[in-house]
Structures are given as C-alpha cells and as structure tokens.
XYZ file of C-alpha atoms in Angstrom:
383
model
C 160.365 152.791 89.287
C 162.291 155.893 87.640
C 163.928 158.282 90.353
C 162.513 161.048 90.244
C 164.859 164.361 89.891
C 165.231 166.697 92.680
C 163.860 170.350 92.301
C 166.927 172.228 91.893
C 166.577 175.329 94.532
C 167.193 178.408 93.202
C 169.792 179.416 95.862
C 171.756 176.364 95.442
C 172.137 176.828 92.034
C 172.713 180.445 92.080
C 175.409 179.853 94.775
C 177.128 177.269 92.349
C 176.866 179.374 89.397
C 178.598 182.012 90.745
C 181.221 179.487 92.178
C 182.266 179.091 88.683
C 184.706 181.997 87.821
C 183.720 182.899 84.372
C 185.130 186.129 83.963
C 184.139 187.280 79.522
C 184.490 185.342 77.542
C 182.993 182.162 79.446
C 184.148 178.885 79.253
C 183.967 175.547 80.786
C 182.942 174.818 84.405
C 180.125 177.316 84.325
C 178.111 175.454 81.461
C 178.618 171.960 82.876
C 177.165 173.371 86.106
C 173.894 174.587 83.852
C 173.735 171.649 81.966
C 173.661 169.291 84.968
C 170.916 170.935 86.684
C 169.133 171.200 82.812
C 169.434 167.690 81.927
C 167.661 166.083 84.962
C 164.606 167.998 83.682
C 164.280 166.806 80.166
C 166.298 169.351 78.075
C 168.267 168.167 75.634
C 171.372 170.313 75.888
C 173.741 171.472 73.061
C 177.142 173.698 73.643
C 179.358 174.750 71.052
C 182.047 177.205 70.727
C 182.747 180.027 68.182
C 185.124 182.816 67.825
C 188.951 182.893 68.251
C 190.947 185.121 70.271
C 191.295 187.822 70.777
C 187.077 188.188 71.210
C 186.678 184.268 72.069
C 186.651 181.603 72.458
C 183.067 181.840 73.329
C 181.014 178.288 74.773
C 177.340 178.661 73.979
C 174.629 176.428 75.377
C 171.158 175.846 73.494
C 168.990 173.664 76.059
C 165.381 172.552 74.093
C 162.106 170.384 76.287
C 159.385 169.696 74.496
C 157.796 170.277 71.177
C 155.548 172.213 69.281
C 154.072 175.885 70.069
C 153.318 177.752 71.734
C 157.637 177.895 71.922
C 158.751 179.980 75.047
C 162.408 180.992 75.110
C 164.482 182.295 77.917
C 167.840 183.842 77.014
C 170.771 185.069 79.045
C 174.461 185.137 79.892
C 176.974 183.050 82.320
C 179.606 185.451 81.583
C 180.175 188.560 84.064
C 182.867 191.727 84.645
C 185.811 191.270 85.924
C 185.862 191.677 90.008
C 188.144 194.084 90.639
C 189.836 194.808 93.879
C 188.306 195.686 97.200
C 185.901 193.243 97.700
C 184.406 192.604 101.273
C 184.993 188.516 100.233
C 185.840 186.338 97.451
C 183.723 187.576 94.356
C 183.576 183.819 93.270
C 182.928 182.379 96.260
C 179.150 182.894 97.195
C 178.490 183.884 101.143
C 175.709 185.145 102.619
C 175.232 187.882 104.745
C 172.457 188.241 106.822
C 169.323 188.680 103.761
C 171.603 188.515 100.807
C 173.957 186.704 98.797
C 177.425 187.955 97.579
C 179.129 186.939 94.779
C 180.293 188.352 91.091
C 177.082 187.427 88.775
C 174.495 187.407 91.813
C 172.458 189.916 90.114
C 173.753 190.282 86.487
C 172.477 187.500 86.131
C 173.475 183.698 87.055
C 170.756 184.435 89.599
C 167.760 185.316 87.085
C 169.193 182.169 85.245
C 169.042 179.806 88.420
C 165.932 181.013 88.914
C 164.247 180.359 85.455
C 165.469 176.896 85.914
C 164.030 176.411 89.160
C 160.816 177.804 87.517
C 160.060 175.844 84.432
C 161.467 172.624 86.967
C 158.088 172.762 88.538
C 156.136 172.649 85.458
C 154.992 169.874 83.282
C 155.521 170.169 79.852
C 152.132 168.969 78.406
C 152.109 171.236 75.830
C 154.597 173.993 74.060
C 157.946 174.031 74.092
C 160.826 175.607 76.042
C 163.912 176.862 74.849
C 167.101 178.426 77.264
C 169.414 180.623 74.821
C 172.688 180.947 76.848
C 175.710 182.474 75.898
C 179.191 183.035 77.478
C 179.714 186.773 75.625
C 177.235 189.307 76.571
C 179.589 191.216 78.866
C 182.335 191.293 76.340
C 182.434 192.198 72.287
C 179.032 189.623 72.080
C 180.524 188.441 68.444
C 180.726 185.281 69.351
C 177.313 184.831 71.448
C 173.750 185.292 70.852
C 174.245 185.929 67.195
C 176.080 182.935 66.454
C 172.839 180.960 68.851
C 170.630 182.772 66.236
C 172.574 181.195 63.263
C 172.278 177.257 65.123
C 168.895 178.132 65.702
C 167.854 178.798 62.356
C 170.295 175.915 61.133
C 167.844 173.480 63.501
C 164.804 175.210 62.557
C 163.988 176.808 66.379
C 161.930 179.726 66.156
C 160.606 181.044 69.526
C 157.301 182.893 69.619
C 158.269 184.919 72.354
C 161.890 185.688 74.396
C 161.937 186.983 78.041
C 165.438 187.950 79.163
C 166.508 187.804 82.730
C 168.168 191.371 82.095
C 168.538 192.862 85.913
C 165.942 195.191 85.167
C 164.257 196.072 88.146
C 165.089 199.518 90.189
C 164.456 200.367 93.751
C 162.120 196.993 93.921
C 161.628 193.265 92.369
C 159.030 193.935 89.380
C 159.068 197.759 89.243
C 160.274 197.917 85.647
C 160.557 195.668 82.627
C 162.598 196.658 79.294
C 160.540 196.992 75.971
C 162.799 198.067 74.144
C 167.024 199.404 74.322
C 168.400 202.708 72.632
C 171.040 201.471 69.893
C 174.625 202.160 70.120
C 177.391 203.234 68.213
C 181.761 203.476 69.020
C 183.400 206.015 66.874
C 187.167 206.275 66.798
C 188.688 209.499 65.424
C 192.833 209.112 64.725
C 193.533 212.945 63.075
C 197.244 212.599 61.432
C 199.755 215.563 61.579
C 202.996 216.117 61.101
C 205.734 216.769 64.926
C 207.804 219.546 64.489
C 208.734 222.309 67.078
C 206.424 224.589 68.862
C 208.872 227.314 67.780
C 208.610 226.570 63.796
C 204.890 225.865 63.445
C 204.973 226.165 59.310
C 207.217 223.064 59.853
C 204.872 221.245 61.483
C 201.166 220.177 61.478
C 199.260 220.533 64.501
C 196.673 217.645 64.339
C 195.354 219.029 67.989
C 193.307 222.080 66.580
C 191.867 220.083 63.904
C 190.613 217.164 66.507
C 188.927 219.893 69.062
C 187.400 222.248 65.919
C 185.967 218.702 64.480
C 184.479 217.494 68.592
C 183.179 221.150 69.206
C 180.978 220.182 66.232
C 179.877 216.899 66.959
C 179.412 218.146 70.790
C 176.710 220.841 69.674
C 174.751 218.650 67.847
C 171.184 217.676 69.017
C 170.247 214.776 67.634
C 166.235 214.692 68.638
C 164.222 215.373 71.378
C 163.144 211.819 71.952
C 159.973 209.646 71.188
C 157.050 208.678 73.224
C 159.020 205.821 73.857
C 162.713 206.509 74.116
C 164.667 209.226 75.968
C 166.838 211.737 73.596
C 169.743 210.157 71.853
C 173.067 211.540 72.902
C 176.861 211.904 71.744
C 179.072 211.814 74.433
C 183.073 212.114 73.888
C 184.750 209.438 76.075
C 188.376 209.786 75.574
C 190.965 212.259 73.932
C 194.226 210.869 73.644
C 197.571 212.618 72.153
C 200.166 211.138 74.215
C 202.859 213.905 74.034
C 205.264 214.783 77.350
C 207.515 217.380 75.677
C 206.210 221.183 76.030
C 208.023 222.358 72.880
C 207.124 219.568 70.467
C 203.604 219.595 68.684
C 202.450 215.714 68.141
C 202.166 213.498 65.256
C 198.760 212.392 65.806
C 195.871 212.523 68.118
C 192.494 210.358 68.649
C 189.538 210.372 69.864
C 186.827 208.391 70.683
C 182.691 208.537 70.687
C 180.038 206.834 71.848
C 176.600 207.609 70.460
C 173.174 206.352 72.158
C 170.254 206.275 70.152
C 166.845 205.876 69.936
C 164.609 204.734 66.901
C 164.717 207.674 64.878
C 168.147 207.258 63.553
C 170.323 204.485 62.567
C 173.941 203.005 63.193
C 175.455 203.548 60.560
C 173.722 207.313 58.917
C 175.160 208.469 62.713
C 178.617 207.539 61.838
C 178.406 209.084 57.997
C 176.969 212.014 59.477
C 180.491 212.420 61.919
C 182.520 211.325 59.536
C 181.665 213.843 57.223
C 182.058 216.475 59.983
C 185.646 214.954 61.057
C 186.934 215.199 57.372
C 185.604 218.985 57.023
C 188.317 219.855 59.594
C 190.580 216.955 58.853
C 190.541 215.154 55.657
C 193.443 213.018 56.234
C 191.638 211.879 59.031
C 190.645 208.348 59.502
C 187.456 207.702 61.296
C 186.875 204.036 62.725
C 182.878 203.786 63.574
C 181.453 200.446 65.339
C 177.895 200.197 65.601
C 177.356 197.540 67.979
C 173.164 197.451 68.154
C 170.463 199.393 66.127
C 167.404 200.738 68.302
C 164.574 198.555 68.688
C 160.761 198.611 71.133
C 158.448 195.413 71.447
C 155.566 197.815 71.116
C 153.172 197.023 74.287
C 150.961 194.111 74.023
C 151.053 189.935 74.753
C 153.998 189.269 76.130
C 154.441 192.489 78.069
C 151.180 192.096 79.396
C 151.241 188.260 80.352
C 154.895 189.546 82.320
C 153.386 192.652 84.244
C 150.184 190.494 84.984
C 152.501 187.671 86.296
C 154.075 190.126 88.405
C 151.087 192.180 89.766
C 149.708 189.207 90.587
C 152.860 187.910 92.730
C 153.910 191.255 93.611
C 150.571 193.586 93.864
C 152.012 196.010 91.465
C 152.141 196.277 87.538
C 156.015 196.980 86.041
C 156.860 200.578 84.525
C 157.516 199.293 80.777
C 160.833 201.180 79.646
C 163.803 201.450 76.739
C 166.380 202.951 79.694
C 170.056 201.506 80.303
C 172.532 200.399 78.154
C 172.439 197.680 75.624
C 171.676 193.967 75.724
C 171.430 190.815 73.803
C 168.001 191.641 73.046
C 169.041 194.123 70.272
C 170.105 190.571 68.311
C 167.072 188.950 69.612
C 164.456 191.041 68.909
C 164.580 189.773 65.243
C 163.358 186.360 66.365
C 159.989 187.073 67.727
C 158.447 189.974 70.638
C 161.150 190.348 73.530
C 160.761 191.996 76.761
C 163.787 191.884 79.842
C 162.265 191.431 82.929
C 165.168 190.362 85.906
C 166.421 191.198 89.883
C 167.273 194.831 90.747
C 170.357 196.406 88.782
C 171.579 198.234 92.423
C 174.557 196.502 92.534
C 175.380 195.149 89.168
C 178.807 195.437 87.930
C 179.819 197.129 91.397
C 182.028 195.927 94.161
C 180.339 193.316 96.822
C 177.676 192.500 94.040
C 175.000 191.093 95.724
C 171.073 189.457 95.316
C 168.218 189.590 98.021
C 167.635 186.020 98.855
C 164.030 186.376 99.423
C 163.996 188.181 95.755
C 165.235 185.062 94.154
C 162.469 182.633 95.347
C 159.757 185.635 94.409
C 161.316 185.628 90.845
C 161.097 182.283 90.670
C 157.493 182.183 91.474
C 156.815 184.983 88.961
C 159.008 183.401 86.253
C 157.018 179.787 86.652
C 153.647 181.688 86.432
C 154.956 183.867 83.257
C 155.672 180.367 81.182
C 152.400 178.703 82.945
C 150.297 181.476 81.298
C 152.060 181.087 78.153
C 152.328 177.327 77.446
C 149.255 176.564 79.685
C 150.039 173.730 80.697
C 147.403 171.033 81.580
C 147.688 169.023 85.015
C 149.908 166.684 85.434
C-alpha cells in the first residue's frame, strides 16, 4: 500500500520556516523547506530565479495540484526585514513563550503561509485547482518577485479565478479586517544643483537651499482629494532633506530631497510625479527630479470572494471582517490584474517590530478558516 503523507502541523512548519534566515531578497533553505512540506501533498513545485544584484537574486516558487476551475490561488512571501538589534532571543530561531511564538516572519507571514498549507493538506482535490504564488521579494524592491511569477504564469497558461493573500491584515483580533483594495504609491527624488561659493559673496555663488524649500512649501500645501467611499485621502509626505554641508560660511553645491506620495484611485503614478515635477522646475529648472512609482491604486469592489472570506470567518470566528484599502502596499497591487484579490492574514501588532511574534492558538484558527475559504470555493466532493 502507498504511505500515506503526514498532515504537516501548522506550528511545525511555521517554526521551521522561520528557522530559515531569509533576510530580502530570499534564497535557498527557505524554499526547500516549502517545497518539502508541498510535494508530499501533490503539488508539483517549480522555483526559478530572476534579477541580479543589486535588487536580486530573487528564488520564486510556483507550486500547482490539480486541474481545471474553479482555480484558487494563494500568494505570499518567504522573505522578511532585517532583525535588528535588541531582540529578547534569536529572531531566527523560533521559541515559544507561554501562548505565542517568536521569531522574525511569525506574523509577516511564514505563519499565514504554514498555515494555508496545513489547510488545503486536509482537503481532497476532487475538483478545481490550487495554485501557491510565492516569492522571495516582497519586503525588498519586489522587481524580481510576483511580477516576474505573473510572466511564468502566463508563459504556462495559469490563470487563477480568484487570489487570497495571507497579508497580516487583521488588527486588535484574528478576522477583524480583510484588505479590498491598497492606496498606490509613488518615491520622488528631488537633487536641486547650485553652484558653492562663500556665504560672504552670495552673487558668486548659487544657493540651491532656497530653491529646494520654495519648491517643498509647494508640494507640502497641496491637497490632493478628500478621499473616496472607499479609500482614505491621498497624502504627500516629505521624508528626507539632505544637503550635507559642515562649514557655516560655505553655501552647498547641491541639495536633495525625497517624497513619498500615497494615493488612492483618483489619481495615478505617474500624472502625481508630472504634476511635482513641474512644480520643482518652476523654482529650479536645472533641477533633476527622479520619480518611482512603485504600485497604482486598485479595490476588488465587494462581492464573491470577499464574501465567501468574511462568511468563512464569521462562521469560525462569530464575526464578519471590516473590508478596508488601509496600510501600505503589497503584492496585490501586481496581482490584482490576474483575477478579484482580497488579503486576509494574522494580526499586523507586531510585524516588522522587535520580538515579532504569532498567537499559537491564532494559527490553528487560521488554518481552520483558510481550509473552509478553499472548501467553499472548489467544493470539493467527499473523499
């Protein structure tokens, strides 16, 4: 008779996930601890890598079972933050502490990934097929990643019908909110040329500073909307001035800036950065402005998917999700182009933060609610 495979428990895996220091980009030990838990189930793995430094290498893992629709996809990320210092133990070497497990990626999110896995272990595939859309580069540039998964997926002909991401999106609670949606983003960078001379002889010299703050005192007093019934109000925030000089009687050669615009769907990447370009070169022409728009907005408008997830959850949990576009960006803003995509994942408390850490009781619970979320879309028939 054929062995047949041990569960994987979602713990276990989690613990050995986050045993595998994968620090952005991700590489190596990480995906061969996936893949062996994904292999035992009937998924026929692929990993490849793209990119070359100084953004990669990135390793990217594809994992398809079954065939046909309806086609279910679960995407997410084996890369994580750096540590930093200060932690109460190793960041990559998982303890647990009375209710809750430590360890860089806990939360954000080998966890939600250990415990889709565990999920879709339990279920027969007698119809539909599932597809796990893992990358090594969300936490990074995320050149390299998702959007080079898109382009083998559309080389192999793998279109999901739907994409749940295991996005820490919960709040104070498993299951109080799920993501519909993410505000698009935009990095500006501002370098205003002058000319040094001494403070003493200014029609020597060209002050670049006056031209830099006259230019952000602008962009600072703009209002970009008032925000949408389903996004909060974009915003322009200034996150670093930079000139660099330590003499007092010398003005500087150059000085830089840098932006960061969040925005909703009423505006787009790239008419943001024309519009502060143009503003930049009324007060500095010589000025060269650097813009990187790094996701447009996007909103799964409410409907299947969102409702199969908060059903799944109300019926695990006894309460239905808040349905938001809050946080930062994700690799749904490449996704959403395949098919409906909603982020539904562990509470975001302690993401990215020192002594990371996961409620252990939260992981089986999201493993339940996970398993019942593909159940009620691939309805499977008994075994």
């Amino acid at each position: 008779m054929d062995a047949v495979p041990v569960l994987p428990d979602v713990v276990d895996l989690t613990k050995r996930l986050i045993a595998c220091e994968s620090v952005t980009p991700a590489r190596g030990a990480v995906f061969d601890t996936l893949e062996a838990a994904l292999v035992p189930l009937g998924f026929a793995v692929e990993r490849f890598v793209a990119g070359e430094a100084p953004d990669g290498p990135v390793e990217n893992l594809l994992a398809t079972r079954g065939h046909g629709g309806p086609h279910f996809a679960f995407a997410g990320h084996l890369d994580v933050v750096p540590p930093g210092n200060g932690w109460e133990s190793d960041p990559f070497a998982p303890q647990v502490r009375g209710e809750l497990l430590y360890g860089r990626g806990a939360v954000d999110m080998k966890g939600s990934i250990a415990a889709f896995v565990a999920a879709v272990a339990r279920l027969p595939l007698n119809r539909g097929t599932i597809t796990l859309i893992i990358t090594g580069d969300e936490e990074g540039p995320a050149i390299f990643g998702t959007c080079a998964l898109m382009d083998r997926m559309a080389q192999r002909g793998l279109k999901p019908d739907f994409c749940l991401i295991g996005e820490p999106t919960s709040v104070n609670r498993l299951g109080d909110m799920i993501k519909i949606g993410r505000r698009g983003s935009v990095n500006i960078w501002i370098d205003v040329p002058g000319r040094q001379g001494h403070v003493a002889y200014p029609h020597l010299a060209d002050n670049p500073i006056p031209k830099l703050v006259a230019a952000l005192a602008e962009i600072d007093a703009i209002i970009l909307d008032q925000g949408t019934d389903w996004f909060q109000p974009s915003n322009i925030a200034i996150t670093d001035i930079t000139v660099g000089n330590p003499a007092t009687n010398v003005t500087p050669a150059k000085a830089t800036a840098r932006l960061s615009i969040r925005f909703n769907d009423l505006h787009r990447g790239d008419d943001l950065a024309a519009r502060i370009t143009a503003i930049v070169h009324r007060h500095a022409p010589n000025a060269v402005v650097t813009p990187r728009v790094s996701g447009e907005a996007f909103v799964t408008e409410p409907g299947y998917l969102s409702t199969v997830i908060s059903d799944a959850i109300e019926a695990r949990l006894g309460a239905r999700p808040e349905l938001s576009t809050t946080g930062g960006t994700s690799d749904a803003r490449f996704l959403h182009r395949l098919c409906p995509v909603v982020e539904f994942g562990l509470t975001n408390a302690t993401m990215h933060k020192l002594d990371e850490a996961v409620a252990i009781d939260d992981l089986y619970v999201l493993t339940d609610i996970y398993a019942d979320i593909v159940r009620r879309v691939l309805q499977p028939t008994s075994a």
